[in-house]
């Protein structure tokens, strides 16, 4: 009976195989409980892999180990906390803190159009704030002269509109056209400054004969345009000499730059305007410093200018009285220091945030020239320390941007002209604010772009237009501006409207 012998072992073999499968299931479950966390999801089994009956899907080789390692790392470093450094001390998150702010500011400042926007924005803010303060500071003065309350404001606003047109014109002019204007502007300015000294034609204001009447309420001070003429002519002269490698010789460095500057200074001093002469001297020194003049030469010219200045100051009782009022806290005998002391009073009464626009007390006849030379004092009284620091910050930004334009260019004319304009604006701001603070003698120079006076505002805004043109002329700035301008009808440029039509809105979950 062979069939019975062959079929007899079948039930025993089936029972043994079932017992082995059950044992394998229990061992696998026990191993999983010991090796893996209970919260970990079970990975799917690989296709075609064998698993014991009832054991569920079997994980692929190595997948469970990688999953456990990742889970343990995530548990060791909680989300939202800074990672530790190798030394064990926790470090700040990347891009935060003072260093992160500094790096972001440095990268923003290194962009090609930064100087362009800083010059344009700072000059416009200074001019607009100056219009507001001229209106506030000149109301009482206009009423004292039986004029409309907005008389000085309307004249300044008209000058600002004309100056804005000059700024736009200068910013769009090519550099070669600026150089072409240098000699005609110098000749016309010298002619007008000579005309001022002719009796019956020139007009004296506050003891200084530096004005020409243009008819009606309008008058012109040619010495203000002398600053711009010296900068353009001197920059063109020094650039041509540098191209010929002549600036290494003293005679080519000084002649004819210094004689022409002394001619302008002599014409200005004939009218008695010491403040404008100081600014013109600062421009001359700025041009010499930009050329890399030797220290001995620079010190020699400075020494000669200092001797001439001392002689001129000692030869005038009015100038000696202004020097004697340095640091004064009392008007003194005969109220000799009345203006300087009341300028300090205006700043001191302003406090942190001032008394408010129009609420100044010193402009009610106490402070002479509240809308011209001492408008910074009225600003401190009405806007407080916050207002004065804002004005200082705007001038600092304008000066630093001008230095950047002068330092990054390879064109010698641009370097000398930008450096001269920056020297002019910053030196005049320092002289005016220093006089208001009692740190410098009262020189009678207006605050650039801020004080009342169309003769001072027009050339200054044209000079700011020069800086803007030079900032746009940088190669990187040219490329950035060309990339932003839309070119209709071509393939290289697309306007923002066409960009808006081409980009389709994607679902929030789509990448």
Tab-separated table of C-alpha atoms in Angstrom:
chain	number	residue	atom	x	y	z
A	1	UNK	CA	0.000	0.000	0.000
A	2	UNK	CA	2.407	2.610	-1.162
A	3	UNK	CA	-0.155	5.342	-1.468
A	4	UNK	CA	-0.948	5.253	2.239
A	5	UNK	CA	2.741	5.343	3.154
A	6	UNK	CA	3.291	8.373	0.938
A	7	UNK	CA	0.291	10.377	2.257
A	8	UNK	CA	0.847	9.613	5.919
A	9	UNK	CA	3.532	12.241	6.644
A	10	UNK	CA	1.567	15.093	5.071
A	11	UNK	CA	-0.394	16.234	8.189
A	12	UNK	CA	2.759	16.206	10.344
A	13	UNK	CA	4.671	18.273	7.786
A	14	UNK	CA	1.875	20.848	7.592
A	15	UNK	CA	1.739	21.160	11.364
A	16	UNK	CA	5.510	21.700	11.566
A	17	UNK	CA	5.435	24.393	8.895
A	18	UNK	CA	2.569	26.220	10.664
A	19	UNK	CA	4.456	26.106	13.971
A	20	UNK	CA	7.557	27.577	12.259
A	21	UNK	CA	5.523	30.401	10.726
A	22	UNK	CA	3.936	31.253	14.079
A	23	UNK	CA	7.355	31.305	15.762
A	24	UNK	CA	8.698	33.602	13.027
A	25	UNK	CA	5.776	35.982	13.523
A	26	UNK	CA	6.365	36.206	17.274
A	27	UNK	CA	10.114	36.766	16.831
A	28	UNK	CA	9.563	39.485	14.238
A	29	UNK	CA	7.033	41.311	16.438
A	30	UNK	CA	9.323	41.128	19.467
A	31	UNK	CA	12.257	42.435	17.444
A	32	UNK	CA	10.248	45.377	16.183
A	33	UNK	CA	9.122	46.308	19.677
A	34	UNK	CA	12.710	46.339	20.912
A	35	UNK	CA	14.421	48.019	17.946
A	36	UNK	CA	11.966	50.650	16.628
A	37	UNK	CA	9.872	53.344	18.434
A	38	UNK	CA	6.210	52.573	18.586
A	39	UNK	CA	5.254	55.931	16.934
A	40	UNK	CA	7.225	55.304	13.755
A	41	UNK	CA	5.082	54.380	10.725
A	42	UNK	CA	5.709	50.950	9.210
A	43	UNK	CA	7.330	51.340	5.778
A	44	UNK	CA	5.757	49.506	2.863
A	45	UNK	CA	7.264	46.182	1.841
A	46	UNK	CA	9.250	45.915	-1.341
A	47	UNK	CA	7.472	44.436	-4.321
A	48	UNK	CA	7.876	40.679	-4.501
A	49	UNK	CA	9.386	40.296	-1.001
A	50	UNK	CA	8.380	37.220	0.986
A	51	UNK	CA	6.826	37.708	4.423
A	52	UNK	CA	5.478	35.157	6.840
A	53	UNK	CA	1.767	34.698	6.981
A	54	UNK	CA	0.086	37.260	9.266
A	55	UNK	CA	3.284	39.297	9.700
A	56	UNK	CA	2.163	42.188	7.459
A	57	UNK	CA	4.370	43.965	4.878
A	58	UNK	CA	8.101	43.624	5.372
A	59	UNK	CA	10.277	46.793	5.163
A	60	UNK	CA	12.924	47.118	2.483
A	61	UNK	CA	16.524	46.438	3.555
A	62	UNK	CA	18.130	49.473	5.242
A	63	UNK	CA	14.961	51.610	5.168
A	64	UNK	CA	13.997	50.977	8.765
A	65	UNK	CA	17.532	51.831	9.942
A	66	UNK	CA	17.568	55.137	8.031
A	67	UNK	CA	14.112	56.043	9.304
A	68	UNK	CA	15.080	55.373	12.898
A	69	UNK	CA	18.287	57.457	12.534
A	70	UNK	CA	16.404	60.421	11.064
A	71	UNK	CA	13.775	60.285	13.776
A	72	UNK	CA	16.411	60.219	16.490
A	73	UNK	CA	18.202	63.257	14.970
A	74	UNK	CA	14.974	65.229	14.773
A	75	UNK	CA	14.166	64.354	18.358
A	76	UNK	CA	17.656	65.463	19.481
A	77	UNK	CA	17.392	68.910	17.796
A	78	UNK	CA	13.907	70.382	18.433
A	79	UNK	CA	12.457	72.508	15.646
A	80	UNK	CA	12.676	76.262	16.178
A	81	UNK	CA	15.770	76.212	18.398
A	82	UNK	CA	19.195	77.326	17.173
A	83	UNK	CA	21.676	74.589	16.448
A	84	UNK	CA	24.755	74.356	18.596
A	85	UNK	CA	28.219	75.189	17.443
A	86	UNK	CA	31.063	72.652	17.614
A	87	UNK	CA	32.180	74.198	20.904
A	88	UNK	CA	28.772	73.537	22.404
A	89	UNK	CA	27.653	77.164	22.724
A	90	UNK	CA	24.447	78.092	20.897
A	91	UNK	CA	24.923	80.625	18.099
A	92	UNK	CA	22.461	83.165	16.720
A	93	UNK	CA	20.375	82.270	13.691
A	94	UNK	CA	21.923	83.015	10.348
A	95	UNK	CA	21.332	86.576	9.069
A	96	UNK	CA	20.129	88.030	12.399
A	97	UNK	CA	21.722	90.370	14.884
A	98	UNK	CA	23.938	93.381	14.361
A	99	UNK	CA	26.242	91.549	11.966
A	100	UNK	CA	23.329	90.468	9.789
A	101	UNK	CA	21.978	94.017	9.647
A	102	UNK	CA	25.427	95.312	8.774
A	103	UNK	CA	25.830	92.786	5.962
A	104	UNK	CA	22.420	93.612	4.509
A	105	UNK	CA	23.138	97.336	4.687
A	106	UNK	CA	26.531	96.853	3.052
A	107	UNK	CA	25.049	94.814	0.216
A	108	UNK	CA	22.326	97.428	-0.295
A	109	UNK	CA	24.887	100.234	-0.361
A	110	UNK	CA	27.032	98.394	-2.924
A	111	UNK	CA	24.216	98.275	-5.452
A	112	UNK	CA	24.851	100.280	-8.621
A	113	UNK	CA	21.952	102.746	-8.220
A	114	UNK	CA	22.317	103.433	-4.498
A	115	UNK	CA	24.249	106.706	-4.904
A	116	UNK	CA	21.790	107.858	-7.565
A	117	UNK	CA	18.763	107.341	-5.324
A	118	UNK	CA	20.472	108.741	-2.208
A	119	UNK	CA	21.497	111.972	-3.948
A	120	UNK	CA	18.085	112.448	-5.536
A	121	UNK	CA	16.120	111.543	-2.414
A	122	UNK	CA	18.232	113.495	0.086
A	123	UNK	CA	18.309	116.671	-2.027
A	124	UNK	CA	14.555	116.564	-2.626
A	125	UNK	CA	13.784	115.990	1.059
A	126	UNK	CA	16.066	118.863	2.104
A	127	UNK	CA	14.437	121.186	-0.431
A	128	UNK	CA	10.869	120.272	0.534
A	129	UNK	CA	11.592	120.551	4.258
A	130	UNK	CA	13.310	123.871	3.562
A	131	UNK	CA	10.180	125.191	1.827
A	132	UNK	CA	8.093	124.248	4.861
A	133	UNK	CA	10.498	125.946	7.263
A	134	UNK	CA	10.842	129.060	5.067
A	135	UNK	CA	7.081	129.457	5.155
A	136	UNK	CA	6.960	128.992	8.918
A	137	UNK	CA	9.941	131.224	9.694
A	138	UNK	CA	9.131	134.085	7.309
A	139	UNK	CA	5.484	134.803	8.143
A	140	UNK	CA	6.214	137.299	10.924
A	141	UNK	CA	9.034	138.938	8.966
A	142	UNK	CA	6.715	139.456	5.978
A	143	UNK	CA	3.995	140.983	8.159
A	144	UNK	CA	6.545	143.328	9.749
A	145	UNK	CA	7.405	144.613	6.257
A	146	UNK	CA	3.682	145.044	5.430
A	147	UNK	CA	3.859	142.218	2.899
A	148	UNK	CA	1.588	139.199	2.423
A	149	UNK	CA	2.315	136.356	4.828
A	150	UNK	CA	3.278	134.052	1.962
A	151	UNK	CA	5.535	136.585	0.202
A	152	UNK	CA	8.884	134.911	0.921
A	153	UNK	CA	7.433	131.419	0.525
A	154	UNK	CA	6.084	132.171	-2.960
A	155	UNK	CA	9.445	133.530	-4.104
A	156	UNK	CA	11.247	130.504	-2.697
A	157	UNK	CA	8.739	128.123	-4.237
A	158	UNK	CA	9.200	129.751	-7.656
A	159	UNK	CA	12.971	129.434	-7.272
A	160	UNK	CA	12.567	125.781	-6.282
A	161	UNK	CA	10.483	125.079	-9.411
A	162	UNK	CA	13.101	126.718	-11.637
A	163	UNK	CA	15.829	124.893	-9.727
A	164	UNK	CA	14.069	121.561	-10.239
A	165	UNK	CA	14.036	122.221	-13.981
A	166	UNK	CA	17.761	123.044	-13.850
A	167	UNK	CA	18.393	119.872	-11.834
A	168	UNK	CA	16.551	117.746	-14.391
A	169	UNK	CA	18.376	119.459	-17.251
A	170	UNK	CA	21.785	118.986	-15.617
A	171	UNK	CA	21.084	115.353	-14.744
A	172	UNK	CA	20.319	114.534	-18.404
A	173	UNK	CA	23.266	116.404	-19.889
A	174	UNK	CA	26.229	114.344	-21.074
A	175	UNK	CA	29.596	114.911	-19.460
A	176	UNK	CA	31.097	116.520	-22.560
A	177	UNK	CA	28.380	119.205	-22.489
A	178	UNK	CA	29.176	119.969	-18.847
A	179	UNK	CA	32.789	120.459	-19.829
A	180	UNK	CA	31.748	122.694	-22.715
A	181	UNK	CA	29.841	124.981	-20.298
A	182	UNK	CA	32.865	125.503	-18.029
A	183	UNK	CA	34.563	128.408	-19.804
A	184	UNK	CA	31.403	130.352	-20.840
A	185	UNK	CA	30.028	130.109	-17.304
A	186	UNK	CA	33.298	131.382	-15.818
A	187	UNK	CA	33.477	134.353	-18.214
A	188	UNK	CA	29.841	135.365	-17.611
A	189	UNK	CA	30.238	135.051	-13.833
A	190	UNK	CA	33.379	137.201	-13.733
A	191	UNK	CA	31.650	139.825	-15.888
A	192	UNK	CA	28.645	139.968	-13.551
A	193	UNK	CA	30.865	140.135	-10.464
A	194	UNK	CA	32.728	143.079	-11.981
A	195	UNK	CA	29.408	144.699	-12.871
A	196	UNK	CA	28.329	144.485	-9.233
A	197	UNK	CA	31.166	146.803	-8.209
A	198	UNK	CA	30.121	149.512	-10.667
A	199	UNK	CA	28.440	152.390	-8.774
A	200	UNK	CA	24.798	152.732	-9.601
A	201	UNK	CA	24.481	149.135	-10.845
A	202	UNK	CA	25.462	147.006	-7.859
A	203	UNK	CA	23.286	146.943	-4.781
A	204	UNK	CA	24.281	146.497	-1.135
A	205	UNK	CA	22.372	144.235	1.269
A	206	UNK	CA	23.359	144.152	4.959
A	207	UNK	CA	26.584	145.960	4.169
A	208	UNK	CA	27.659	143.575	1.378
A	209	UNK	CA	27.593	144.938	-2.153
A	210	UNK	CA	27.118	141.693	-4.060
A	211	UNK	CA	23.689	142.051	-5.653
A	212	UNK	CA	22.197	142.983	-9.011
A	213	UNK	CA	18.576	144.043	-9.433
A	214	UNK	CA	16.689	142.181	-12.148
A	215	UNK	CA	13.507	144.216	-11.910
A	216	UNK	CA	10.632	144.103	-9.467
A	217	UNK	CA	11.252	141.975	-6.366
A	218	UNK	CA	13.924	139.866	-8.057
A	219	UNK	CA	17.647	140.301	-7.532
A	220	UNK	CA	20.719	138.202	-8.278
A	221	UNK	CA	23.923	137.460	-6.356
A	222	UNK	CA	26.582	136.547	-8.960
A	223	UNK	CA	29.056	135.310	-6.336
A	224	UNK	CA	26.834	132.265	-5.729
A	225	UNK	CA	27.304	131.243	-9.353
A	226	UNK	CA	31.048	131.794	-8.930
A	227	UNK	CA	31.218	128.603	-6.840
A	228	UNK	CA	29.722	126.524	-9.645
A	229	UNK	CA	31.898	128.250	-12.257
A	230	UNK	CA	35.104	127.551	-10.315
A	231	UNK	CA	34.174	123.862	-9.890
A	232	UNK	CA	33.376	123.212	-13.560
A	233	UNK	CA	36.282	125.232	-14.925
A	234	UNK	CA	38.767	123.849	-12.392
A	235	UNK	CA	37.648	120.258	-12.990
A	236	UNK	CA	38.011	120.635	-16.759
A	237	UNK	CA	41.436	122.281	-16.404
A	238	UNK	CA	42.801	119.644	-14.027
A	239	UNK	CA	41.367	116.785	-16.106
A	240	UNK	CA	43.096	118.006	-19.265
A	241	UNK	CA	46.371	118.434	-17.416
A	242	UNK	CA	46.091	114.964	-15.924
A	243	UNK	CA	45.582	113.492	-19.381
A	244	UNK	CA	48.857	115.131	-20.404
A	245	UNK	CA	50.593	113.987	-17.164
A	246	UNK	CA	51.370	117.559	-16.099
A	247	UNK	CA	49.993	117.519	-12.543
A	248	UNK	CA	53.277	116.202	-11.156
A	249	UNK	CA	54.763	119.681	-11.687
A	250	UNK	CA	53.948	122.413	-9.202
A	251	UNK	CA	53.564	125.187	-11.770
A	252	UNK	CA	50.952	123.240	-13.727
A	253	UNK	CA	49.159	122.292	-10.521
A	254	UNK	CA	48.857	125.881	-9.302
A	255	UNK	CA	48.708	127.896	-12.512
A	256	UNK	CA	46.200	129.067	-13.647
A	257	UNK	CA	43.890	127.461	-11.053
A	258	UNK	CA	45.047	129.447	-8.022
A	259	UNK	CA	45.295	132.854	-9.796
A	260	UNK	CA	41.761	132.537	-11.197
A	261	UNK	CA	40.465	131.503	-7.772
A	262	UNK	CA	42.184	134.522	-6.205
A	263	UNK	CA	40.556	136.733	-8.868
A	264	UNK	CA	37.129	135.488	-7.829
A	265	UNK	CA	38.034	135.890	-4.162
A	266	UNK	CA	39.187	139.462	-4.734
A	267	UNK	CA	35.958	140.419	-6.496
A	268	UNK	CA	33.937	138.857	-3.668
A	269	UNK	CA	35.957	140.578	-0.955
A	270	UNK	CA	35.513	143.935	-2.680
A	271	UNK	CA	31.850	143.554	-1.857
A	272	UNK	CA	32.616	142.557	1.728
A	273	UNK	CA	31.159	139.023	1.564
A	274	UNK	CA	33.509	137.074	3.841
A	275	UNK	CA	31.251	134.012	4.045
A	276	UNK	CA	31.190	133.329	0.305
A	277	UNK	CA	34.960	133.836	0.196
A	278	UNK	CA	35.378	131.114	2.849
A	279	UNK	CA	33.307	128.640	0.811
A	280	UNK	CA	35.223	129.483	-2.376
A	281	UNK	CA	38.504	128.871	-0.529
A	282	UNK	CA	37.197	125.495	0.669
A	283	UNK	CA	36.357	124.549	-2.926
A	284	UNK	CA	39.884	125.476	-4.035
A	285	UNK	CA	41.416	123.329	-1.301
A	286	UNK	CA	39.091	120.473	-2.218
A	287	UNK	CA	40.229	120.533	-5.831
A	288	UNK	CA	43.899	120.612	-4.801
A	289	UNK	CA	43.383	117.728	-2.396
A	290	UNK	CA	41.676	115.636	-5.082
A	291	UNK	CA	44.632	116.116	-7.407
A	292	UNK	CA	46.927	114.642	-4.779
A	293	UNK	CA	48.843	117.848	-4.088
A	294	UNK	CA	51.943	117.365	-1.910
A	295	UNK	CA	51.564	118.124	1.761
A	296	UNK	CA	54.070	120.952	1.627
A	297	UNK	CA	52.230	122.644	-1.219
A	298	UNK	CA	48.871	122.115	0.411
A	299	UNK	CA	50.136	123.492	3.731
A	300	UNK	CA	51.722	126.472	1.973
A	301	UNK	CA	48.519	127.509	0.209
A	302	UNK	CA	46.551	126.975	3.416
A	303	UNK	CA	49.025	129.126	5.353
A	304	UNK	CA	48.778	131.974	2.833
A	305	UNK	CA	44.976	131.821	2.929
A	306	UNK	CA	45.013	131.847	6.741
A	307	UNK	CA	47.249	134.926	6.841
A	308	UNK	CA	45.012	136.753	4.366
A	309	UNK	CA	41.937	135.791	6.389
A	310	UNK	CA	43.423	137.071	9.649
A	311	UNK	CA	44.348	140.386	8.019
A	312	UNK	CA	40.863	140.811	6.591
A	313	UNK	CA	39.181	139.946	9.892
A	314	UNK	CA	41.339	142.307	11.942
A	315	UNK	CA	40.754	145.072	9.436
A	316	UNK	CA	36.975	145.069	9.989
A	317	UNK	CA	35.263	145.912	13.268
A	318	UNK	CA	32.155	143.966	12.223
A	319	UNK	CA	34.156	140.780	11.598
A	320	UNK	CA	36.059	141.161	14.862
A	321	UNK	CA	32.737	141.472	16.723
A	322	UNK	CA	31.522	138.246	15.126
A	323	UNK	CA	34.660	136.410	16.203
A	324	UNK	CA	34.277	137.796	19.733
A	325	UNK	CA	30.791	136.251	19.982
A	326	UNK	CA	32.063	132.669	19.741
A	327	UNK	CA	30.529	130.661	22.586
A	328	UNK	CA	28.677	133.687	23.980
A	329	UNK	CA	25.729	133.036	26.315
A	330	UNK	CA	24.842	136.688	26.935
A	331	UNK	CA	24.138	139.450	24.402
A	332	UNK	CA	26.855	141.571	25.987
A	333	UNK	CA	27.243	145.346	25.984
A	334	UNK	CA	25.277	147.003	23.232
A	335	UNK	CA	23.708	143.634	22.310
A	336	UNK	CA	26.710	142.854	20.120
A	337	UNK	CA	26.044	139.114	20.351
A	338	UNK	CA	22.253	139.352	20.144
A	339	UNK	CA	21.852	137.142	17.066
A	340	UNK	CA	24.273	134.432	18.198
A	341	UNK	CA	22.739	134.191	21.678
A	342	UNK	CA	19.137	134.066	20.485
A	343	UNK	CA	20.045	131.339	18.045
A	344	UNK	CA	21.170	129.262	21.039
A	345	UNK	CA	17.959	130.203	22.878
A	346	UNK	CA	15.871	128.917	19.964
A	347	UNK	CA	17.689	125.589	19.876
A	348	UNK	CA	17.520	125.189	23.665
A	349	UNK	CA	13.766	125.844	23.875
A	350	UNK	CA	12.967	123.211	21.239
A	351	UNK	CA	13.565	120.178	23.431
A	352	UNK	CA	13.340	116.713	21.940
A	353	UNK	CA	10.445	117.218	19.512
A	354	UNK	CA	10.012	120.991	19.402
A	355	UNK	CA	7.080	123.263	20.027
A	356	UNK	CA	5.385	122.478	16.712
A	357	UNK	CA	5.335	124.046	13.262
A	358	UNK	CA	4.542	127.753	13.429
A	359	UNK	CA	4.905	127.898	17.232
A	360	UNK	CA	8.345	129.516	17.345
A	361	UNK	CA	8.816	132.424	19.719
A	362	UNK	CA	12.200	133.672	18.516
A	363	UNK	CA	10.902	134.531	15.044
A	364	UNK	CA	8.656	137.231	16.571
A	365	UNK	CA	11.362	139.864	16.214
A	366	UNK	CA	13.853	138.312	18.635
A	367	UNK	CA	16.066	136.499	16.099
A	368	UNK	CA	17.290	138.462	13.060
A	369	UNK	CA	17.232	136.687	9.699
A	370	UNK	CA	15.111	133.728	10.886
A	371	UNK	CA	14.371	132.503	7.340
A	372	UNK	CA	17.881	132.859	5.877
A	373	UNK	CA	21.081	132.414	7.871
A	374	UNK	CA	19.411	131.198	11.101
A	375	UNK	CA	16.663	129.009	9.722
A	376	UNK	CA	18.347	126.013	11.372
A	377	UNK	CA	17.685	127.629	14.770
A	378	UNK	CA	13.959	127.984	13.974
A	379	UNK	CA	13.976	124.350	12.833
A	380	UNK	CA	15.396	123.301	16.196
A	381	UNK	CA	12.809	125.352	18.058
A	382	UNK	CA	9.780	124.056	16.136
A	383	UNK	CA	10.905	120.494	15.324
A	384	UNK	CA	13.253	119.909	18.241
A	385	UNK	CA	16.316	117.722	18.334
A	386	UNK	CA	14.599	115.145	16.124
A	387	UNK	CA	14.181	117.696	13.339
A	388	UNK	CA	17.738	119.024	13.500
A	389	UNK	CA	19.214	115.519	13.545
A	390	UNK	CA	17.089	114.620	10.523
A	391	UNK	CA	18.505	117.600	8.616
A	392	UNK	CA	22.045	116.626	9.623
A	393	UNK	CA	21.447	113.019	8.543
A	394	UNK	CA	20.193	114.149	5.114
A	395	UNK	CA	23.266	116.325	4.567
A	396	UNK	CA	25.527	113.496	5.731
A	397	UNK	CA	23.872	111.066	3.294
A	398	UNK	CA	24.182	113.575	0.450
A	399	UNK	CA	27.856	114.187	1.209
A	400	UNK	CA	28.691	110.496	1.523
A	401	UNK	CA	26.950	109.676	-1.750
A	402	UNK	CA	28.914	112.446	-3.465
A	403	UNK	CA	32.161	110.998	-2.120
A	404	UNK	CA	31.161	107.581	-3.468
A	405	UNK	CA	30.509	109.025	-6.941
A	406	UNK	CA	33.882	110.784	-6.919
A	407	UNK	CA	35.711	107.696	-5.678
A	408	UNK	CA	34.263	105.112	-8.074
A	409	UNK	CA	34.659	106.915	-11.369
A	410	UNK	CA	37.603	106.589	-13.726
A	411	UNK	CA	36.929	109.894	-15.507
A	412	UNK	CA	39.146	112.624	-13.964
A	413	UNK	CA	36.672	115.402	-14.813
A	414	UNK	CA	33.856	113.561	-13.068
A	415	UNK	CA	36.063	112.920	-10.039
A	416	UNK	CA	37.109	116.571	-9.670
A	417	UNK	CA	33.649	117.992	-10.368
A	418	UNK	CA	31.859	115.574	-8.012
A	419	UNK	CA	34.449	116.184	-5.299
A	420	UNK	CA	34.157	119.954	-5.740
A	421	UNK	CA	30.360	119.928	-5.509
A	422	UNK	CA	30.478	117.694	-2.428
A	423	UNK	CA	33.040	119.990	-0.792
A	424	UNK	CA	30.903	123.016	-1.585
A	425	UNK	CA	27.660	121.667	-0.096
A	426	UNK	CA	29.180	120.054	2.992
A	427	UNK	CA	31.505	122.969	3.806
A	428	UNK	CA	28.692	125.499	3.504
A	429	UNK	CA	26.407	123.369	5.677
A	430	UNK	CA	29.132	123.043	8.319
A	431	UNK	CA	29.807	126.807	8.339
A	432	UNK	CA	26.108	127.681	8.632
A	433	UNK	CA	25.226	125.107	11.291
A	434	UNK	CA	28.450	125.797	13.213
A	435	UNK	CA	27.537	129.505	13.376
A	436	UNK	CA	24.039	128.699	14.665
A	437	UNK	CA	25.501	126.403	17.325
A	438	UNK	CA	27.993	129.084	18.384
A	439	UNK	CA	31.009	127.008	17.355
A	440	UNK	CA	32.015	129.199	14.374
A	441	UNK	CA	31.757	132.929	13.645
A	442	UNK	CA	28.590	134.098	11.896
A	443	UNK	CA	29.681	134.112	8.245
A	444	UNK	CA	26.375	135.022	6.621
A	445	UNK	CA	26.126	131.981	4.356
A	446	UNK	CA	22.779	130.227	3.809
A	447	UNK	CA	22.131	126.564	4.498
A	448	UNK	CA	22.291	124.848	1.074
A	449	UNK	CA	18.913	123.841	-0.408
A	450	UNK	CA	17.246	124.854	2.863
A	451	UNK	CA	17.510	128.588	3.534
A	452	UNK	CA	15.603	131.307	1.750
A	453	UNK	CA	17.328	132.758	-1.307
A	454	UNK	CA	16.866	132.008	-4.988
A	455	UNK	CA	20.394	133.074	-5.934
A	456	UNK	CA	21.792	130.387	-3.648
A	457	UNK	CA	19.182	127.735	-4.490
A	458	UNK	CA	19.487	127.776	-8.296
A	459	UNK	CA	23.234	127.001	-8.661
A	460	UNK	CA	23.065	124.499	-5.817
A	461	UNK	CA	20.280	122.515	-7.472
A	462	UNK	CA	22.171	122.592	-10.766
A	463	UNK	CA	25.194	121.214	-8.893
A	464	UNK	CA	23.056	118.426	-7.425
A	465	UNK	CA	21.958	117.654	-10.982
A	466	UNK	CA	25.647	117.273	-11.840
A	467	UNK	CA	26.035	114.667	-9.097
A	468	UNK	CA	22.965	112.798	-10.354
A	469	UNK	CA	24.319	112.814	-13.911
A	470	UNK	CA	27.664	111.490	-12.706
A	471	UNK	CA	25.953	108.784	-10.636
A	472	UNK	CA	23.963	107.692	-13.697
A	473	UNK	CA	27.116	107.678	-15.807
A	474	UNK	CA	28.723	104.781	-13.909
A	475	UNK	CA	28.865	101.641	-16.100
A	476	UNK	CA	27.008	99.480	-13.583
A	477	UNK	CA	24.351	102.176	-13.092
A	478	UNK	CA	23.932	102.501	-16.859
A	479	UNK	CA	23.335	98.774	-17.168
A	480	UNK	CA	20.849	98.775	-14.272
A	481	UNK	CA	18.899	101.723	-15.689
A	482	UNK	CA	18.889	100.215	-19.191
A	483	UNK	CA	17.490	96.968	-17.806
A	484	UNK	CA	14.642	98.786	-16.070
A	485	UNK	CA	13.545	100.905	-19.005
A	486	UNK	CA	10.898	99.163	-21.197
A	487	UNK	CA	11.679	98.863	-24.891
A	488	UNK	CA	8.493	98.607	-26.889
A	489	UNK	CA	8.669	96.859	-30.233
A	490	UNK	CA	11.765	94.798	-29.433
A	491	UNK	CA	12.548	91.424	-27.959
A	492	UNK	CA	15.035	92.557	-25.335
A	493	UNK	CA	12.662	94.523	-23.158
A	494	UNK	CA	9.179	93.829	-21.790
A	495	UNK	CA	6.995	96.320	-19.999
A	496	UNK	CA	5.543	95.573	-16.605
A	497	UNK	CA	2.051	95.231	-18.106
A	498	UNK	CA	3.145	92.496	-20.510
A	499	UNK	CA	4.961	90.750	-17.656
A	500	UNK	CA	1.763	90.844	-15.678
A	501	UNK	CA	-0.204	89.242	-18.504
A	502	UNK	CA	2.336	86.499	-19.146
A	503	UNK	CA	2.644	85.238	-15.573
A	504	UNK	CA	-0.313	83.011	-14.683
A	505	UNK	CA	-1.491	82.655	-11.158
A	506	UNK	CA	-0.622	79.228	-9.804
A	507	UNK	CA	-2.491	77.252	-7.171
A	508	UNK	CA	-1.190	77.667	-3.631
A	509	UNK	CA	0.070	74.075	-3.453
A	510	UNK	CA	1.834	74.054	-6.833
A	511	UNK	CA	5.574	74.541	-7.013
